[in-house]
Short mmCIF file of C-alpha atoms in Angstrom, two decimals:
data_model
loop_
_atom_site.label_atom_id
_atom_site.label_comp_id
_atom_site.label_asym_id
_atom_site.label_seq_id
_atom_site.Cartn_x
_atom_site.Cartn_y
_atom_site.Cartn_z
CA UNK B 25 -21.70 4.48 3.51
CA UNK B 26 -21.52 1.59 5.95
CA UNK B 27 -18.53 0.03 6.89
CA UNK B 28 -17.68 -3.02 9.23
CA UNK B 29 -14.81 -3.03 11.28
CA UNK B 30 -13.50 -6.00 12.51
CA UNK B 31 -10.47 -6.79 15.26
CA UNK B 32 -8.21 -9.50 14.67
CA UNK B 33 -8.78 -11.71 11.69
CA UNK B 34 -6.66 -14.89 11.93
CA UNK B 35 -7.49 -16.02 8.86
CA UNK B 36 -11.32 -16.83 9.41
CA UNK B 37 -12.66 -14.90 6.98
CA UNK B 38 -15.29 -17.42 6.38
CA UNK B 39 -16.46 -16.76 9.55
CA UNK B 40 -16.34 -12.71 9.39
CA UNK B 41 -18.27 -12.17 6.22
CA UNK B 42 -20.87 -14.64 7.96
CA UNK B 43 -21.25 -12.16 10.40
CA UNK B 44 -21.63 -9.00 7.97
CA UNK B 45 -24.35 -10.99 5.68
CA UNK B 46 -25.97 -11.67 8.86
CA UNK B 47 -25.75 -7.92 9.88
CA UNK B 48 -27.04 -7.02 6.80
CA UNK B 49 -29.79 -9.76 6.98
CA UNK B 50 -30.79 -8.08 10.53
CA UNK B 51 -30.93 -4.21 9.86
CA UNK B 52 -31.85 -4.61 6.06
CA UNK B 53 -28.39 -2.22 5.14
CA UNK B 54 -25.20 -3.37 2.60
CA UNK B 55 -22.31 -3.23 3.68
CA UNK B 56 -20.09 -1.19 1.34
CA UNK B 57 -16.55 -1.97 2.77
CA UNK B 58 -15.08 -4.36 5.55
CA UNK B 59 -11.55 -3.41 7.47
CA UNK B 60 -10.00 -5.75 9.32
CA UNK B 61 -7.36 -4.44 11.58
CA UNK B 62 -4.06 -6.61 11.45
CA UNK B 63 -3.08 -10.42 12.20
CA UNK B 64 -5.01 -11.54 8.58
CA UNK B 65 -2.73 -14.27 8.04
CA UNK B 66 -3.15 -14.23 4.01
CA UNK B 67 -2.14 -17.83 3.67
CA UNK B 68 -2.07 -19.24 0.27
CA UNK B 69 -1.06 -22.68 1.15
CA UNK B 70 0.80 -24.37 3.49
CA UNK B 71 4.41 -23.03 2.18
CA UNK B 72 3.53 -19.84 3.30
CA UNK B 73 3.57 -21.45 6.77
CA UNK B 74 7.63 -20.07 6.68
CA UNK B 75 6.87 -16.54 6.89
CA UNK B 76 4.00 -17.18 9.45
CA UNK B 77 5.09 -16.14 13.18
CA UNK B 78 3.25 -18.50 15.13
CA UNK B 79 3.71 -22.08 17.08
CA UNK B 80 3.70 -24.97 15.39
CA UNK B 81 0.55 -26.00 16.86
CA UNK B 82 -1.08 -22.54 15.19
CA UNK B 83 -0.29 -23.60 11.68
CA UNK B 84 -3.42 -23.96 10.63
CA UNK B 85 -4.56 -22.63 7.04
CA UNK B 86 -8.10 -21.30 7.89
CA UNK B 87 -9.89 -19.62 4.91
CA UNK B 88 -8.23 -17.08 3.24
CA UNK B 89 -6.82 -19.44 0.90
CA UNK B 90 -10.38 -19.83 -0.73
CA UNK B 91 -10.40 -16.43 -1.74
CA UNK B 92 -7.26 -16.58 -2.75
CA UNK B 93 -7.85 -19.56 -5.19
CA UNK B 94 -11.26 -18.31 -6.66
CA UNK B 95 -12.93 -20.64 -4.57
CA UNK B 96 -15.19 -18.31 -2.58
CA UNK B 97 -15.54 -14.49 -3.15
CA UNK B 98 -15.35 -11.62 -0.93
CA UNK B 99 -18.83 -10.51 -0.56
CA UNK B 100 -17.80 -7.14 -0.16
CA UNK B 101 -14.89 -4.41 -0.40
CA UNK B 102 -12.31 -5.87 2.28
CA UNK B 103 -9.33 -3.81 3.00
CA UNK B 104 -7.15 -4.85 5.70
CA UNK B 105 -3.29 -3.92 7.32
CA UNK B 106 -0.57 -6.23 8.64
CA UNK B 107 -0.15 -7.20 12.37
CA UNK B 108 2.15 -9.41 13.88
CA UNK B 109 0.68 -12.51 12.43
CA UNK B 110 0.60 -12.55 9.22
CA UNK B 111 1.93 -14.15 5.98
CA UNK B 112 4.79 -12.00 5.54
CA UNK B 113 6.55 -13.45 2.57
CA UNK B 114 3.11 -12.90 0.76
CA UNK B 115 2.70 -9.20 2.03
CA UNK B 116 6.26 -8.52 1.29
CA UNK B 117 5.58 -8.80 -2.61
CA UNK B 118 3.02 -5.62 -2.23
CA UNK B 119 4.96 -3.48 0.78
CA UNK B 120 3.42 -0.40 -0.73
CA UNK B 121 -0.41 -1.90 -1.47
CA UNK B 122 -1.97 -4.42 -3.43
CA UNK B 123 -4.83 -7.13 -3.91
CA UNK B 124 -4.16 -10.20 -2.27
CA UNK B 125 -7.74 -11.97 -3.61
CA UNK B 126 -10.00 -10.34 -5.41
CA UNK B 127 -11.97 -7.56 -3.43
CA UNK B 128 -9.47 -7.98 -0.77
CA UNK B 129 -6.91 -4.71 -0.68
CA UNK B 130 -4.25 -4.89 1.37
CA UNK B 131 -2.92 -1.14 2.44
CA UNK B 132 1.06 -1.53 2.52
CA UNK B 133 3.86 -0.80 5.00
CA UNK B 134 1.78 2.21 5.68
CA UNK B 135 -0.42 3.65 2.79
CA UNK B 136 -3.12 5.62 2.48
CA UNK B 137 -6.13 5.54 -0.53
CA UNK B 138 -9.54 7.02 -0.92
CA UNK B 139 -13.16 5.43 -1.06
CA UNK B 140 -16.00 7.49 -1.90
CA UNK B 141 -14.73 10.34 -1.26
CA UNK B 142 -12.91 9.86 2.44
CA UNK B 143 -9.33 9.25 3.04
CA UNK B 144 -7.80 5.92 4.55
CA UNK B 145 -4.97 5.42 6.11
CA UNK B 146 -2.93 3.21 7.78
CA UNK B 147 0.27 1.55 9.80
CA UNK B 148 0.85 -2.10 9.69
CA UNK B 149 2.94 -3.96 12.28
CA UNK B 150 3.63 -3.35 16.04
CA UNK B 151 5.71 -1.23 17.76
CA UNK B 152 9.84 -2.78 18.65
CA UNK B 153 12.10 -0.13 19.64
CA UNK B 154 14.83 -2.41 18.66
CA UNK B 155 13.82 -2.66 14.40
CA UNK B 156 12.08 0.21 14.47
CA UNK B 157 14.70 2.72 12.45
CA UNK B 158 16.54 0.03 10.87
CA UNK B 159 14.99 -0.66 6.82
CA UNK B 160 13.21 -3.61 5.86
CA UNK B 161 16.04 -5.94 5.43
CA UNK B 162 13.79 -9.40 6.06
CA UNK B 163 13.33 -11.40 3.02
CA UNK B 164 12.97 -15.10 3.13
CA UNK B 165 14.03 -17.63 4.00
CA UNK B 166 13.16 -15.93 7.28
CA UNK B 167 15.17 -17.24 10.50
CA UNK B 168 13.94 -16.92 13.82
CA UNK B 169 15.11 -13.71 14.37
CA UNK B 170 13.49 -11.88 11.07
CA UNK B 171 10.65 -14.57 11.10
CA UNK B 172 9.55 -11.77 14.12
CA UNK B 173 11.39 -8.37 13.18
CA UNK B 174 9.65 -8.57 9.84
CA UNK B 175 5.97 -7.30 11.11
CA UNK B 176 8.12 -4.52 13.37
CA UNK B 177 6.55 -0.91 12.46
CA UNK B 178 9.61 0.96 10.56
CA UNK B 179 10.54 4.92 11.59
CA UNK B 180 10.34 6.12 7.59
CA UNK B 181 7.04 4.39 6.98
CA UNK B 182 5.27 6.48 10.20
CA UNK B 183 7.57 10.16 8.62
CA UNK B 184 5.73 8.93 5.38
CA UNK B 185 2.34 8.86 6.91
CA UNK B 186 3.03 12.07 8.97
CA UNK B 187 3.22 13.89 6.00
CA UNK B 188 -0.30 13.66 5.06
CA UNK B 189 -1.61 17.23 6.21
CA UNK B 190 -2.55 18.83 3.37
CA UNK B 191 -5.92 17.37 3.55
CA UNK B 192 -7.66 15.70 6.40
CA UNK B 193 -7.01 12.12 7.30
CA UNK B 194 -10.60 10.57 7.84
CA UNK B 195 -9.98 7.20 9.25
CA UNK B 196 -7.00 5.62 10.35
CA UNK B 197 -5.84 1.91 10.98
CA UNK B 198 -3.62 0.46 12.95
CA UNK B 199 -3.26 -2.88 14.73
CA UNK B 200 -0.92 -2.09 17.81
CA UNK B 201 -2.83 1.09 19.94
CA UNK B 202 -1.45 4.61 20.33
CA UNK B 203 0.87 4.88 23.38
CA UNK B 204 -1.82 6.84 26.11
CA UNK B 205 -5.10 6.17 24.51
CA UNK B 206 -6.44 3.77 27.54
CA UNK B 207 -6.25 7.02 29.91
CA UNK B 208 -9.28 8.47 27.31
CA UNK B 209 -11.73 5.80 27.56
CA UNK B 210 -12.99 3.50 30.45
CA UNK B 211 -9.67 2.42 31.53
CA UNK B 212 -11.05 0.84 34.66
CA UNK B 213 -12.95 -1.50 32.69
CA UNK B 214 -10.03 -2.27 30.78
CA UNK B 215 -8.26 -3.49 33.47
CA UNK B 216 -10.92 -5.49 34.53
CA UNK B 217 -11.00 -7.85 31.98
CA UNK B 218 -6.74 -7.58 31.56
CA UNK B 219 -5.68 -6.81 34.63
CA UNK B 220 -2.18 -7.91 33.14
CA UNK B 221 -1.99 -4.35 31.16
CA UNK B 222 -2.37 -2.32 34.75
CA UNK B 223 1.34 -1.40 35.18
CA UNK B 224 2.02 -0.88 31.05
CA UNK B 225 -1.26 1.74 31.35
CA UNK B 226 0.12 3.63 34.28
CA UNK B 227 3.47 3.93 32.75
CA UNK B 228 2.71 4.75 29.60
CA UNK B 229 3.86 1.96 27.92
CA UNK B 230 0.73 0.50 26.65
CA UNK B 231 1.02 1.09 22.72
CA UNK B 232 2.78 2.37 20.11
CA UNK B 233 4.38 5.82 20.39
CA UNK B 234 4.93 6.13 16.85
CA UNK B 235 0.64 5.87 16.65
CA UNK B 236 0.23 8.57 19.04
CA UNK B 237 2.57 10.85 17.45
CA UNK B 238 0.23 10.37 14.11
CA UNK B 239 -2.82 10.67 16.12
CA UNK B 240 -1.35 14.24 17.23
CA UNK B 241 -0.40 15.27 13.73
CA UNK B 242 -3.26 13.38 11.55
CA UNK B 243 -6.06 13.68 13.93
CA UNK B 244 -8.66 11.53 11.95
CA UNK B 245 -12.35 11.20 12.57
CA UNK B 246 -11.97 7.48 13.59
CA UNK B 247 -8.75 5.06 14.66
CA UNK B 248 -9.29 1.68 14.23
CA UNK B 249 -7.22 -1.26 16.43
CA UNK B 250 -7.01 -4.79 17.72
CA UNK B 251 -4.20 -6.74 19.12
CA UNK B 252 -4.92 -6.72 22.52
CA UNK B 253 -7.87 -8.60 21.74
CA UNK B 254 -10.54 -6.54 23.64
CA UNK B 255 -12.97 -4.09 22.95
CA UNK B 256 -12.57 -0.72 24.11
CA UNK B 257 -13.63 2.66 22.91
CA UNK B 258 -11.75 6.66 23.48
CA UNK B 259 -12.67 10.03 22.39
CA UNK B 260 -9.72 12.20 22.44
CA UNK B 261 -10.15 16.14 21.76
CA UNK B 262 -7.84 17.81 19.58
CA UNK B 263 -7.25 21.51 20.91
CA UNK B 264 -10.22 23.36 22.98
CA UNK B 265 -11.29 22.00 26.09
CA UNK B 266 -10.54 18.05 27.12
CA UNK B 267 -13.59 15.88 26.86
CA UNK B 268 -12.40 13.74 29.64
CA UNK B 269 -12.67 14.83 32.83
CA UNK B 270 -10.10 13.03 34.58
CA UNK B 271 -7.11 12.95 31.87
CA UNK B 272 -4.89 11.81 34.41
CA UNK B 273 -7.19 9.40 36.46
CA UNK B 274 -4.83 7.18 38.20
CA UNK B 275 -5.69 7.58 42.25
CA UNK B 276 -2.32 6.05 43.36
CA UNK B 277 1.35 8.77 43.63
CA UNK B 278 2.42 9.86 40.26
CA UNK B 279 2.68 7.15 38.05
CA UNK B 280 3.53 9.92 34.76
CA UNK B 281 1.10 7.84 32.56
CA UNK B 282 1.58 10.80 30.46
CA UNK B 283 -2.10 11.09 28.69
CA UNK B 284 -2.36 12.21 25.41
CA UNK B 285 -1.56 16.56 25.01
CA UNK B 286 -4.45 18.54 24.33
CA UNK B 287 -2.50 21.18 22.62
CA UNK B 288 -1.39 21.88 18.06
CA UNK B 289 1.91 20.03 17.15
CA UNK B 290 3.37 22.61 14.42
CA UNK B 291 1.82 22.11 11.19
CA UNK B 292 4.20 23.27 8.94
CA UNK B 293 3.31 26.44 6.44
CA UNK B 294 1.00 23.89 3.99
CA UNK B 295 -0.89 21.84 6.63
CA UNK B 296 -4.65 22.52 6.63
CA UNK B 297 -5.38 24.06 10.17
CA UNK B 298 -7.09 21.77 12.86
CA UNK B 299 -10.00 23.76 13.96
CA UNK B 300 -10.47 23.48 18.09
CA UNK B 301 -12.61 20.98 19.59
CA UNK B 302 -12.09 18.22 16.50
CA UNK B 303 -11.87 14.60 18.05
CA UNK B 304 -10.85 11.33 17.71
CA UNK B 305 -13.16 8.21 18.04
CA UNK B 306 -11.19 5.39 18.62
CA UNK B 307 -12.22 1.51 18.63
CA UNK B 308 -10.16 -1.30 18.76
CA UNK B 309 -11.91 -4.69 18.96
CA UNK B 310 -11.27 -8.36 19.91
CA UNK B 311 -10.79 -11.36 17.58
CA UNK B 312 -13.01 -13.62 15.71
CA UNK B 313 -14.34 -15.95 17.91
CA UNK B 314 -17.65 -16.70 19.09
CA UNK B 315 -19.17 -14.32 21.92
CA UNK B 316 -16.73 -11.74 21.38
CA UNK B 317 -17.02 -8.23 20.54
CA UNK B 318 -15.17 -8.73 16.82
CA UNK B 319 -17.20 -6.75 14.66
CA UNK B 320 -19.06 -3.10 14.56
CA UNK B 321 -20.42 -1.46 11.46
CA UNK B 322 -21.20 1.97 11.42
CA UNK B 323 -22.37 4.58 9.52
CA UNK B 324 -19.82 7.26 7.85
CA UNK B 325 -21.24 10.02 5.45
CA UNK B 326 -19.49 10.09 1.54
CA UNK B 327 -16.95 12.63 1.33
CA UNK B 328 -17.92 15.47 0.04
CA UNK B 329 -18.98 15.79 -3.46
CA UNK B 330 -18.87 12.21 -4.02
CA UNK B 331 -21.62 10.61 -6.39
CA UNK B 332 -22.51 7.28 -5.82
CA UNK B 333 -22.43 4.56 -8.98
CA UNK B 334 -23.93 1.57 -9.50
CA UNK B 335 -20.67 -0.55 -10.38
CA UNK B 336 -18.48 -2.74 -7.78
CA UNK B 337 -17.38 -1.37 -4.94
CA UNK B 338 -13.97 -2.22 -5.57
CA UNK B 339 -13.46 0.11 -8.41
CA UNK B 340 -14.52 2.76 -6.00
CA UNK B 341 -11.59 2.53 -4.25
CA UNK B 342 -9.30 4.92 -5.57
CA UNK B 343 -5.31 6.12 -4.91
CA UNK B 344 -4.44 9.04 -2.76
CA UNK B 345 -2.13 10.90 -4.55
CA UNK B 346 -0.48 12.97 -1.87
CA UNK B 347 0.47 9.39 -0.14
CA UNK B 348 2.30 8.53 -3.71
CA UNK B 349 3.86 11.83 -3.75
CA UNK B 350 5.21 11.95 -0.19
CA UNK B 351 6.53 8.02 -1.20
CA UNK B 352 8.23 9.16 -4.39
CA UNK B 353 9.64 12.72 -2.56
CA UNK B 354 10.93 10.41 0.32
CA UNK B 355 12.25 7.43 -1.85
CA UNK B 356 15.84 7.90 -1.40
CA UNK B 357 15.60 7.67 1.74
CA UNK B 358 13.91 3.48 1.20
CA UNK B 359 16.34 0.63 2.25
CA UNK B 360 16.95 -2.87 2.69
CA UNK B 361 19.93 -2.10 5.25
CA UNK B 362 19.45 -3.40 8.74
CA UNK B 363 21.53 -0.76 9.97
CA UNK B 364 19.43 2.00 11.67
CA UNK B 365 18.84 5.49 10.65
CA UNK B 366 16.87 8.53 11.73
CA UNK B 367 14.24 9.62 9.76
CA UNK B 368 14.32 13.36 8.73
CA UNK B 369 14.15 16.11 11.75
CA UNK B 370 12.61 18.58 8.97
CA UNK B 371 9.29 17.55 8.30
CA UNK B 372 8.45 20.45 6.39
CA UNK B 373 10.82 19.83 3.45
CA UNK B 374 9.37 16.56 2.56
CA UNK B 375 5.62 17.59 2.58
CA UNK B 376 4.50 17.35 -1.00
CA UNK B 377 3.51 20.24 -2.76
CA UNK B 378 0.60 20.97 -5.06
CA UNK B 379 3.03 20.38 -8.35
CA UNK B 380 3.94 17.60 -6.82
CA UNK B 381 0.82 15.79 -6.05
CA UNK B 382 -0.28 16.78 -9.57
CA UNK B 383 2.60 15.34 -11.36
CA UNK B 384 2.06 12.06 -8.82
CA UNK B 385 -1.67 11.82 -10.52
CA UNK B 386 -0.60 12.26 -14.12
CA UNK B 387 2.02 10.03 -14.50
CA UNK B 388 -0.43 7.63 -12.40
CA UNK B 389 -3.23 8.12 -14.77
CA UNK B 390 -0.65 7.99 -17.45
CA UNK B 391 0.78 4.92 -17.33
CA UNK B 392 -2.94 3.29 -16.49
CA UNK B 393 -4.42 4.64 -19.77
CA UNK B 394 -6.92 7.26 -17.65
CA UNK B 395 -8.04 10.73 -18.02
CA UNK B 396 -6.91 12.60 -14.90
CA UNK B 397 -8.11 15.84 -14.31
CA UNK B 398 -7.34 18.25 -11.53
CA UNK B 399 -8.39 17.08 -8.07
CA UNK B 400 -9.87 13.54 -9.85
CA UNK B 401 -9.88 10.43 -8.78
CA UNK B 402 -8.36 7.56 -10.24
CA UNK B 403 -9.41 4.37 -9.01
CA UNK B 404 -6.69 1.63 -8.09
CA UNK B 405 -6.65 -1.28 -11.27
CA UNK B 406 -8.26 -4.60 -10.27
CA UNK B 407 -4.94 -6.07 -11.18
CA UNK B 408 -4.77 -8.81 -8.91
CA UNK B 409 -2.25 -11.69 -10.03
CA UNK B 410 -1.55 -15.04 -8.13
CA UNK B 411 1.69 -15.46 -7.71
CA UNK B 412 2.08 -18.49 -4.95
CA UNK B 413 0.75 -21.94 -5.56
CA UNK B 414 -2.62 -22.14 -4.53
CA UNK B 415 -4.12 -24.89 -1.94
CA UNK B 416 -5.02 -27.56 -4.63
CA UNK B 417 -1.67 -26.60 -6.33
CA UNK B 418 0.37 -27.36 -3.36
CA UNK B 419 -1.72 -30.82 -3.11
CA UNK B 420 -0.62 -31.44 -6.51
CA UNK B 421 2.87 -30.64 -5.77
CA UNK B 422 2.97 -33.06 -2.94
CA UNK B 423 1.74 -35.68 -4.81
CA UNK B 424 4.20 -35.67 -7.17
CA UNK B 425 6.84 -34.95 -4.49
CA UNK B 426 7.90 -31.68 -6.13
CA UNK B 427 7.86 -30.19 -2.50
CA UNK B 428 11.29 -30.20 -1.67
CA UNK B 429 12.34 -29.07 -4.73
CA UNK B 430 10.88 -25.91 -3.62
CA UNK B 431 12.39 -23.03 -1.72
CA UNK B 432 11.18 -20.17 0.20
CA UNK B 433 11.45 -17.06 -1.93
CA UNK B 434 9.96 -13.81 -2.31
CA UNK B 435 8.15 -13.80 -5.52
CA UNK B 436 7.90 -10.39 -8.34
CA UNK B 437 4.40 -9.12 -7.75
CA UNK B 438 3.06 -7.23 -11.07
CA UNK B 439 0.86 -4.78 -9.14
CA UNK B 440 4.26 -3.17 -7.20
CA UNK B 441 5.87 -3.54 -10.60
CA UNK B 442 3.08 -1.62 -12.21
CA UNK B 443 3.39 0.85 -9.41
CA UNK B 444 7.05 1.88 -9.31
CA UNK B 445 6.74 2.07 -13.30
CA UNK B 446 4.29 4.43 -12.82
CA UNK B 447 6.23 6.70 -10.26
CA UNK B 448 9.61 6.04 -12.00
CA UNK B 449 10.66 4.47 -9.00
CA UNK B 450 13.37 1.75 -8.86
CA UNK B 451 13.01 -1.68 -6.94
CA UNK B 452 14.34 -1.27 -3.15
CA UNK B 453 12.60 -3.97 -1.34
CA UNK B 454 10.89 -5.98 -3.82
CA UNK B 455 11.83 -8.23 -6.80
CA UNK B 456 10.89 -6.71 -10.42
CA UNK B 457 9.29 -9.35 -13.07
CA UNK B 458 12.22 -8.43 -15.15
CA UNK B 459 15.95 -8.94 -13.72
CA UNK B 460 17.64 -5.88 -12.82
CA UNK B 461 21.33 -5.46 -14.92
CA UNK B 462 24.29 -7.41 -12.64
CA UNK B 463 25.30 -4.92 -10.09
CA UNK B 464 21.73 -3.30 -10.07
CA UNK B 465 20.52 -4.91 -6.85
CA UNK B 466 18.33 -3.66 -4.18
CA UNK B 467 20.27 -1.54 -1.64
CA UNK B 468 21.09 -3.43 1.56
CA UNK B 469 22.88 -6.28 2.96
CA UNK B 470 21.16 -8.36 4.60
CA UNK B 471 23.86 -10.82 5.43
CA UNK B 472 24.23 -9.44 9.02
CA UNK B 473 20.04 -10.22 9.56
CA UNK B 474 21.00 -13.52 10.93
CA UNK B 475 23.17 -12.41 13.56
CA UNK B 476 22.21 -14.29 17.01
CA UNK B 477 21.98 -11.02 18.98
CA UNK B 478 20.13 -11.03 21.83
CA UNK B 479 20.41 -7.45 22.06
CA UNK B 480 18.92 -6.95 18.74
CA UNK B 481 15.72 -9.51 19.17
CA UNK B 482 14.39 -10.69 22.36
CA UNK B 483 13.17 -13.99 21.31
CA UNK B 484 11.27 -14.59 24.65
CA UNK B 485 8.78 -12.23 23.41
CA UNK B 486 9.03 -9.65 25.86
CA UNK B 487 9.24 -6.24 25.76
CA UNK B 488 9.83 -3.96 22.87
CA UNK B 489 6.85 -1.80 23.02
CA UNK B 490 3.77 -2.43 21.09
CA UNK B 491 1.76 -3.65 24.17
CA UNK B 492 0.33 -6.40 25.85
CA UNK B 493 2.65 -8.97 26.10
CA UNK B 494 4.83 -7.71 22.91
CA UNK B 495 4.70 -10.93 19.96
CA UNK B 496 6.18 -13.86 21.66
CA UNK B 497 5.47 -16.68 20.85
CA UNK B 498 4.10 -17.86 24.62
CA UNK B 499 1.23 -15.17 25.21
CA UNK B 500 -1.78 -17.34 25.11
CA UNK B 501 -3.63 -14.30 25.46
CA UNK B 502 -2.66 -13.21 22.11
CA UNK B 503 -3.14 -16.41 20.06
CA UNK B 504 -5.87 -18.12 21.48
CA UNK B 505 -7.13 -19.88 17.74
#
């Protein structure tokens, strides 16, 4: 199959697929699926501009909300992850997957699904130290401090994602870079064009250590990335011998940049067995913009066994079952508390096991009305449901000065509904169709999310991991629109 890849989106999806029918005009080859890497900014219409971390002077609505309306169509299989500009009130209705248009998929939190026969999976968000084992308590109205925490990468959703072992991982996604990669590709270059990141790259600070810790237990076939708005390319060797030379390349005294370990993390008794010399190709890429590296497709073989149809790609794209288990054996564990918590220290007693991945699949294909097999695939519905006002909507609003009538809200989303039904899950973070029963509430308090402490958010937009300049609001370098 051929997939795209694509950096940061920013909303100009117009502008994207332009450049994949063009690609496909030039080398004669579909496209099967497009991933775009973080900062999509699904905005509906301009009330979404409330959960939209950005200057004033950035709200702009681009395309998305085309697709969104029915106005244009997504030319092919688009399946994206969050970054740390984004539309978060709208992603917030699907936290664990959904369509957002249709042929557009958005992956979750963290999620993982399957597509002709390889495995997907991905982390959405960057990297704060400061949110990052506290629940998702953001829910809108956002202020100025959640309006930012909201995108922050969350300790349980990375546990969830390091559970995956039983089979392999094929391609991961994530919009913030594994802490260490730069010291496996052409670092020098990279500090060419930002000389900015020299000191984060020879401290080790440049990235996400939650990312490398799933690069060290997932080891996929490919990473994807973006953020940091530049291209730039790693192979990193999983056990046997180090493909790069010079894993610790910095000339100048001991800077510990602390490049990525060579040798096994423990497994645990069910993980499949990494077999020596297995790498990673990773590729992050810039944004859209003209005469910049945004896009690369490239050719990945169908999983094995796989038989290509002749329907829409979309109802290819199937759930990963061992993803839904691992969220249902780890569910207790979901909040809306800001407080923070530490994940699990025993790995091993949340992986799922084979009963459990097989009940995950039956009560899936259960409530969907499907025949489910052993080891079959059930593709995800094409349930998508608008649930926002679209663009001409919200013209029609203003017009007849309904506007301010209006207040930000998180809205019930029937494909999460449809979801926890099927896993027998109760509502946590989301808002069911159907009122709970007073006292029934989501867990959480989220009366202490306003609290102006500068501790707790940096609102200057530095630090906090993630890389490059962190998400504040003054880094030109990462909103240039």
């Amino acid at each position: 199959m051929r997939i795209a890849v694509e950096g940061c989106c920013h909303g100009e999806l117009d502008a994207i697929y332009g450049a994949v029918i063009e690609t496909q005009k030039r080398t004669g080859e579909k496209v099967d699926l497009l991933i775009c890497c973080g900062d999509f900014q699904s905005l509906r219409s301009p009330l979404d501009f409330h959960g939209y971390a950005a200057p004033r002077k950035y709200h702009a609505l681009r395309t998305f909300h085309k697709y969104y309306s029915g106005a244009a169509t997504a030319p092919c299989l688009t399946l994206f992850i969050g970054g740390n500009h984004e539309a978060s009130n709208f992603l917030q209705e699907i936290p664990y997957g959904g369509w957002v248009a249709p042929n557009i998929y958005y992956l979750g939190f963290a999620g993982a699904v399957r597509f002709r026969g390889r495995r997907i999976a991905g982390l959405s968000g960057i990297y704060d130290e400061r949110h990052y084992k506290s629940g998702h308590f953001e829910k809108p109205p956002y202020i100025p401090n959640t309006l930012r925490s909201v995108y922050h990468a969350r300790a349980l959703d990375a546990f969830r994602l390091g559970l995956l072992r039983r089979s392999k991982v094929d391609v991961f996604l994530s919009h913030d870079w594994p802490a260490g990669i730069s010291m496996f590709g052409d670092y020098e270059e990279l500090l060419r064009r930002k000389p900015y990141f020299r000191e984060e790259v020879f401290n080790g600070t440049l990235g996400s250590p939650p990312s490398r810790f799933l690069l060290q237990t997932l080891k996929p076939d490919y990473w994807f990335a973006a953020h940091l708005h530049v291209k730039f390319a790693a192979l990193v060797a999983h056990g046997g011998d180090d493909p790069n030379p010079n894993p610790n390349p910095n000339p100048n005294p001991n800077p510990n940049p602390e490049p990525i370990p060579s040798e096994e993390p423990e497994p645990g008794p069910e993980a499949e067995a990494s077999k020596p010399g297995q790498f990673t190709r990773f590729l992050a890429l810039d944004k859209c913009l003209r005469r910049r590296d945004f896009l690369q497709v490239l050719t990945v073989p169908d999983g094995e066994g796989y038989a290509a149809g002749d329907g829409d790609a979309a109802a290819e794209l199937c759930f990963d079952f061992e993803w839904l288990a691992a969220l249902r054996k780890t569910w207790h564990l979901e909040t809306a508390a800001q407080r923070r918590t530490e994940p699990p220290s025993d790995a091993e007693a949340f992986l799922p096991t084979v009963d459990e991945i097989a009940a995950a699949r039956a009560d899936v294909a259960a409530v969907l009305g499907v025949g489910a097999g052993e080891d079959a695939e059930v593709a995800i519905p094409l349930n998508f449901e608008r649930t926002g006002p679209t663009q001409p909507e919200f013209e029609q609003l203003r017009a007849a000065g309904q506007l301010a009538l209006m207040t930000p809200e998180l809205f019930p989303n029937p494909q999460t509904d449809l979801l926890l039904k099927a896993l027998s899950l109760p509502h946590v973070l989301t808002v069911p169709a159907e009122a709970p029963a007073a006292g029934a509430g989501a867990e959480g308090d989220a009366g202490d999310a306003g609290a102006d402490d500068d501790d707790e958010i940096d609102l200057g937009g530095g630090g906090g991991g993630g890389g490059g300049g962190g998400d504040g609001d003054a880094d030109e370098n990462e909103i240039e629109l």
